[in-house]
Coordinates of C-alpha atoms in Angstrom, one line a residue:
X164 CA 9.1 60.1 310.3
X165 CA 8.3 63.2 308.2
X166 CA 6.2 63.1 304.8
X167 CA 8.5 63.7 302.0
X168 CA 6.7 63.5 297.6
X169 CA 9.7 61.7 297.1
X170 CA 11.5 59.4 298.1
X171 CA 14.9 58.4 296.2
X172 CA 16.4 55.0 296.7
X173 CA 20.5 56.1 295.4
X174 CA 22.3 58.7 296.2
X175 CA 24.3 58.3 292.2
X176 CA 23.8 60.6 289.4
X177 CA 20.3 59.4 288.6
X178 CA 18.9 60.2 291.8
X179 CA 21.1 62.9 292.9
X180 CA 20.0 64.8 289.5
X181 CA 16.6 63.9 290.3
X182 CA 16.7 65.4 293.9
X183 CA 18.0 68.9 292.7
X184 CA 15.6 69.1 289.7
X185 CA 12.8 68.3 292.1
X186 CA 13.8 70.5 294.7
X187 CA 13.8 73.9 292.8
X188 CA 10.1 72.8 292.1
X189 CA 9.5 72.8 295.4
X190 CA 9.4 69.1 296.2
X191 CA 10.2 67.4 299.3
X192 CA 12.8 64.8 298.8
X193 CA 14.6 62.1 300.8
X194 CA 17.6 60.2 299.5
X195 CA 18.8 57.2 301.1
X196 CA 21.7 55.0 300.1
X197 CA 22.5 51.5 301.8
X198 CA 26.3 52.3 301.0
X199 CA 28.4 54.8 303.5
X200 CA 28.6 57.8 301.3
X201 CA 26.9 59.6 298.6
X202 CA 28.0 60.2 294.7
X203 CA 27.1 56.4 293.8
X204 CA 29.9 54.7 291.7
X205 CA 30.9 57.7 291.4
X206 CA 32.3 58.2 294.1
X207 CA 35.9 59.8 294.5
X208 CA 37.9 58.9 298.0
X209 CA 40.9 61.1 298.8
X210 CA 43.7 59.6 299.5
X211 CA 47.6 60.9 300.2
X212 CA 46.0 64.5 298.5
X213 CA 44.7 62.4 295.5
X214 CA 40.6 61.7 294.0
X215 CA 40.8 58.4 293.6
X216 CA 37.7 56.9 291.4
X217 CA 36.5 53.8 294.5
X218 CA 34.4 52.2 291.7
X219 CA 36.7 52.3 288.6
X220 CA 37.6 55.2 286.4
X221 CA 34.7 58.0 285.1
X222 CA 36.1 60.5 282.3
X223 CA 32.8 63.1 281.6
X224 CA 32.2 63.2 278.3
X225 CA 29.4 63.8 276.0
X226 CA 28.7 66.1 272.5
X227 CA 25.3 67.2 274.9
X228 CA 26.0 71.3 275.5
X229 CA 23.0 71.0 277.6
X230 CA 23.9 68.3 279.8
X231 CA 27.6 70.1 279.9
X232 CA 26.2 73.1 280.6
X233 CA 24.1 71.5 283.7
X234 CA 26.7 69.6 285.0
X235 CA 29.3 72.6 285.2
X236 CA 27.2 74.5 287.3
X237 CA 28.3 71.9 289.8
X238 CA 31.8 71.9 289.7
X239 CA 35.2 73.6 287.6
X240 CA 35.9 71.2 284.6
X241 CA 39.9 70.1 283.9
X242 CA 40.8 69.6 280.4
X243 CA 42.0 65.8 280.7
X244 CA 41.9 63.7 277.5
X245 CA 41.3 60.9 277.9
X246 CA 44.5 58.7 275.8
X247 CA 44.9 55.4 277.0
X248 CA 47.5 52.7 276.2
X249 CA 47.2 49.3 276.0
X250 CA 50.7 46.4 276.8
X251 CA 50.4 43.5 274.8
X252 CA 53.5 41.1 275.7
X253 CA 56.1 43.9 277.1
X254 CA 54.8 45.9 273.6
X255 CA 52.8 48.9 274.5
X256 CA 50.4 50.7 271.7
X257 CA 48.0 54.3 272.1
X258 CA 44.3 53.2 271.9
X259 CA 42.3 53.7 270.4
X260 CA 43.9 51.8 267.1
X261 CA 45.0 54.3 265.6
X262 CA 48.2 55.5 263.2
X263 CA 50.4 55.2 266.5
X264 CA 49.1 51.7 266.8
X265 CA 49.7 50.4 263.3
X266 CA 53.0 52.9 262.9
X267 CA 53.8 50.4 266.4
X268 CA 52.4 46.7 264.8
X269 CA 53.6 47.1 261.5
X270 CA 56.3 50.1 260.7
X271 CA 53.8 51.6 258.3
X272 CA 53.8 56.0 258.1
X273 CA 50.4 56.5 256.5
X274 CA 46.8 56.0 256.2
X275 CA 46.8 53.8 252.9
X276 CA 49.8 51.4 254.4
X277 CA 47.6 50.7 257.2
X278 CA 44.0 50.4 255.7
X279 CA 45.5 48.1 253.0
X280 CA 46.9 46.2 255.7
X281 CA 44.0 45.9 257.3
X282 CA 42.2 44.8 254.3
X283 CA 45.0 42.2 253.3
X284 CA 44.5 41.1 256.7
X285 CA 40.8 40.9 256.9
X286 CA 40.7 39.3 253.2
X287 CA 42.7 36.2 254.6
X288 CA 40.3 35.4 257.0
X289 CA 37.8 34.1 254.4
X290 CA 35.2 35.4 257.2
X291 CA 31.5 36.3 255.7
X292 CA 29.0 35.8 258.1
X293 CA 30.7 35.7 261.7
X294 CA 28.9 33.2 263.8
X295 CA 30.8 34.5 267.2
X296 CA 33.1 37.6 268.6
X297 CA 36.2 35.8 267.4
X298 CA 35.0 35.7 264.0
X299 CA 33.7 39.1 263.9
X300 CA 36.6 41.2 265.6
X301 CA 38.8 39.2 262.9
X302 CA 36.7 40.1 260.1
X303 CA 36.7 43.6 261.1
X304 CA 40.2 44.2 262.4
X305 CA 42.5 41.4 261.2
X306 CA 44.4 39.1 262.9
X307 CA 47.0 41.7 264.5
X308 CA 44.8 44.3 266.1
X309 CA 42.5 41.5 267.4
X310 CA 44.9 39.2 269.2
X311 CA 47.0 41.6 270.2
X312 CA 44.5 44.5 271.4
X313 CA 40.6 42.8 271.3
X314 CA 41.4 39.0 272.1
X315 CA 42.7 38.5 275.9
X316 CA 41.2 41.9 277.3
X317 CA 37.7 40.7 276.0
X318 CA 38.1 37.0 277.5
X319 CA 39.1 38.5 280.8
X320 CA 36.2 41.0 281.0
X321 CA 33.6 38.2 279.8
X322 CA 34.9 35.7 281.6
X323 CA 34.8 33.5 278.6
X324 CA 36.5 32.0 274.7
X325 CA 35.9 35.1 272.4
X326 CA 34.6 31.7 270.6
X327 CA 31.5 31.2 272.9
X328 CA 30.6 34.9 272.9
X329 CA 27.7 36.1 270.6
X330 CA 29.6 38.2 267.9
X331 CA 26.1 41.0 268.2
X332 CA 28.8 42.1 271.2
X333 CA 30.8 43.9 269.0
X334 CA 29.2 45.6 266.7
X335 CA 31.9 47.7 265.3
X336 CA 35.9 48.2 266.3
X337 CA 36.4 52.2 266.3
X338 CA 39.7 52.0 263.6
X339 CA 41.1 55.8 262.9
X340 CA 43.8 56.4 260.3
X341 CA 44.7 59.7 262.1
X342 CA 47.7 60.1 264.7
X343 CA 45.0 61.8 266.9
X344 CA 45.5 59.1 271.2
X345 CA 42.0 61.2 271.6
X346 CA 40.0 58.2 273.2
X347 CA 36.5 60.0 273.1
X348 CA 34.8 61.8 270.0
X349 CA 32.7 63.9 272.0
X350 CA 33.3 67.8 272.0
X351 CA 33.4 68.0 275.5
X352 CA 35.5 66.4 278.6
X353 CA 36.9 66.1 281.3
X354 CA 37.2 65.7 284.6
X355 CA 35.5 67.5 287.6
X356 CA 38.5 69.7 289.9
X357 CA 38.2 67.8 292.8
X358 CA 36.5 65.0 292.4
X359 CA 33.0 63.7 291.6
X360 CA 31.7 63.5 295.0
X361 CA 32.1 67.5 295.2
X362 CA 29.7 67.2 292.3
X363 CA 27.1 65.4 293.6
X364 CA 27.5 67.1 297.1
X365 CA 26.7 70.4 295.5
X366 CA 23.4 68.5 293.5
X367 CA 21.7 67.2 296.9
X368 CA 22.7 70.6 298.6
X369 CA 19.1 71.5 300.6
X370 CA 17.8 67.8 300.3
X371 CA 17.7 65.6 302.9
X372 CA 19.8 62.3 302.3
X373 CA 20.3 58.7 305.0
X374 CA 23.2 56.6 304.3
X375 CA 23.5 52.7 305.4
X376 CA 19.9 52.4 304.7
X377 CA 18.6 49.4 302.6
X378 CA 15.4 50.5 301.3
X379 CA 13.7 47.0 301.3
X380 CA 14.3 47.5 305.5
X381 CA 13.1 51.1 305.4
X382 CA 10.1 50.8 303.9
X383 CA 8.9 48.2 305.8
X384 CA 9.2 50.3 309.0
X385 CA 8.4 53.4 306.9
X386 CA 5.5 52.5 304.2
X387 CA 4.2 56.0 303.8
X388 CA 6.9 58.1 303.8
X389 CA 6.3 59.1 300.8
X390 CA 4.0 60.6 298.1
X391 CA 6.2 58.4 295.1
X392 CA 9.0 56.6 295.2
X393 CA 12.0 56.8 292.7
X394 CA 14.1 53.6 292.2
X395 CA 17.7 53.6 290.9
X396 CA 18.7 50.2 292.5
X397 CA 18.7 46.9 290.5
X398 CA 14.2 46.2 289.4
X399 CA 15.3 43.0 289.9
X400 CA 15.8 43.2 293.7
X401 CA 13.0 45.4 293.7
X402 CA 10.7 42.6 293.1
X403 CA 13.0 40.3 294.8
X404 CA 13.8 38.0 291.7
X405 CA 10.8 37.0 291.3
X406 CA 11.5 36.2 287.1
X407 CA 14.9 35.1 287.8
X408 CA 18.1 37.7 288.2
X409 CA 19.1 39.0 285.2
X410 CA 22.9 38.8 284.9
X411 CA 25.5 41.4 285.5
X412 CA 29.6 41.5 285.4
X413 CA 31.4 42.7 288.6
X414 CA 34.7 44.5 288.9
X415 CA 36.5 43.5 291.9
X416 CA 39.9 46.3 292.6
X417 CA 43.1 46.1 294.0
X418 CA 44.0 49.2 295.5
X419 CA 47.9 50.5 296.5
X420 CA 49.4 53.8 297.8
X421 CA 53.2 54.0 296.2
X422 CA 56.0 55.4 297.5
X423 CA 56.8 56.9 294.3
X424 CA 55.7 60.0 292.1
X425 CA 54.7 58.4 289.6
X426 CA 54.1 54.7 288.6
X427 CA 53.1 54.4 284.7
X428 CA 53.2 57.7 283.5
X429 CA 49.5 57.6 282.1
X430 CA 45.7 57.1 284.0
X431 CA 44.5 54.3 281.9
X432 CA 46.9 51.4 280.9
X433 CA 45.1 48.2 279.6
X434 CA 46.6 44.7 280.0
X435 CA 45.5 42.8 276.7
X436 CA 47.0 39.7 277.1
X437 CA 44.5 36.6 278.9
X438 CA 47.2 35.3 281.6
X439 CA 47.4 39.0 283.2
X440 CA 44.6 38.5 285.8
X441 CA 43.3 41.9 285.6
X442 CA 41.8 44.1 283.0
X443 CA 44.0 47.6 283.6
X444 CA 45.6 49.6 286.1
X445 CA 44.5 53.0 286.7
X446 CA 46.9 55.7 288.3
X447 CA 44.1 58.1 290.0
X448 CA 46.4 61.4 290.1
X449 CA 47.2 61.7 286.6
X450 CA 42.9 62.8 285.6
X451 CA 44.0 65.8 287.8
X452 CA 47.6 66.5 286.7
X453 CA 48.6 65.6 290.2
X454 CA 52.1 66.2 291.5
X455 CA 52.0 64.9 294.7
X456 CA 54.3 63.0 296.4
X457 CA 53.2 59.5 296.5
X458 CA 50.6 57.7 294.0
X459 CA 48.2 55.5 294.1
X460 CA 46.7 52.6 291.6
X461 CA 43.6 50.5 291.1
X462 CA 44.1 46.9 289.2
X463 CA 40.8 46.5 288.1
X464 CA 39.8 42.4 288.5
X465 CA 36.7 41.3 285.9
X466 CA 34.3 38.5 287.3
X467 CA 31.1 36.6 287.6
X468 CA 28.1 38.6 288.8
X469 CA 26.0 36.6 291.8
X470 CA 22.7 38.1 293.7
X471 CA 24.4 39.5 296.6
X472 CA 27.6 41.2 295.0
X473 CA 28.0 44.7 293.4
X474 CA 26.7 44.6 289.6
X475 CA 28.7 47.0 287.4
X476 CA 27.8 45.8 283.3
X477 CA 24.5 44.6 282.2
X478 CA 24.9 40.9 280.0
X479 CA 22.6 42.8 277.6
X480 CA 22.1 39.8 275.4
X481 CA 18.6 38.4 274.1
X482 CA 17.6 36.1 277.3
X483 CA 18.6 38.7 279.9
X484 CA 16.9 41.8 277.4
X485 CA 14.1 39.7 277.2
X486 CA 13.6 39.1 281.2
X487 CA 14.1 42.5 281.8
X488 CA 11.1 43.4 279.3
X489 CA 8.8 41.5 281.6
X490 CA 10.2 43.0 284.7
X491 CA 9.6 46.1 282.7
X492 CA 5.8 45.2 282.7
X493 CA 5.4 44.5 286.5
X494 CA 6.9 47.8 287.0
X495 CA 4.7 49.5 285.1
X496 CA 1.7 48.3 287.4
X497 CA 4.0 49.5 290.4
X498 CA 1.6 52.7 290.8
X499 CA 3.5 55.7 292.1
X500 CA 7.3 53.9 291.5
X501 CA 9.3 55.4 289.0
X502 CA 12.5 53.2 288.0
X503 CA 15.5 54.9 286.8
X504 CA 19.5 54.3 286.0
X505 CA 21.3 52.2 285.4
X506 CA 19.9 49.4 287.2
X507 CA 16.2 50.5 286.7
X508 CA 16.9 50.6 283.5
X509 CA 19.2 47.3 283.0
X510 CA 21.5 49.4 280.5
X511 CA 25.1 51.0 280.6
X512 CA 25.0 54.3 280.9
X513 CA 27.6 57.0 280.4
X514 CA 27.8 59.5 282.7
X515 CA 26.5 62.2 280.5
X516 CA 23.3 59.7 279.6
X517 CA 22.5 59.3 283.3
X518 CA 22.2 63.1 283.2
X519 CA 20.0 63.5 280.4
X520 CA 17.9 60.7 281.1
X521 CA 17.1 62.0 284.6
X522 CA 16.4 65.2 282.9
X523 CA 14.0 64.0 280.8
X524 CA 11.9 61.9 283.6
X525 CA 12.0 64.8 285.4
X526 CA 10.2 67.0 282.4
X527 CA 7.9 63.8 282.8
X528 CA 6.9 64.6 286.0

């Protein structure tokens, strides 16, 4: 095969931004991905004319004007505002916790009443030094909000009882004393018209891409194909788990086409009872205000991760962070290999932060 300046492992957002920017600087890049499509976890699949977020809901939001202007080169964004709702025992509440939530829960109307009720419930707990996540949640928002909207959902996400989870997982719980249902505080928000796959396609225009290609097998056959490697896969897998495997949470999706035009009336509905096995249902058409005759929904199930499964959320507890630091020391000794992205940095990134990190990495190069 030909010789390249960079072999970029992973055709997700991080790899695509790197390829685009390095290409502008005259560098020859080859992008490979073990999946059969580009886009990584932001990949959208067209089903019944609906852009289905194959690996879970992705809503672009940022306060970084530079990143917003950058991503708008590749797509027109609509004015979708993320306003999820939560269902607990047939009761429906707005998220994030706001005056609509408190009004429904307690029959109150004013911010003063809401503050007083939360303060009363927090005082009732008597918790001053939370020893676990349950105590932390109760000390932040009181019993009603915690037990109805936090406890069950969190236990499903982590696969453990809240009493068995460390308090630091919930540093704060966003509480708003306004009737604003916008989940994010960021200035810029929306979904690319036509889905995320088109964004990544435009980023990769002019770059050679090889799909269904496992990096480790590819490197054996082509050891000298590029001057440098940009690796966006799992940092522990790169080193064959020689120090042990980092922990992740994984997600399983059950997606189905329904013969109706509107199933739940909202893109994102969380199910906060632990007894309901899935964490949420996504109705994809609502991300783009779809008017199709059919609809597509995805139920999300959180699960334990084992080697070989798709990793989604790093478990950034003290033990894993220490192990990652040891892998970083190994990575620093790898000449001509740059690690980055969610899996390379063992860090959950929002999409804007992925783009920002990639642009910063290009500057350093």
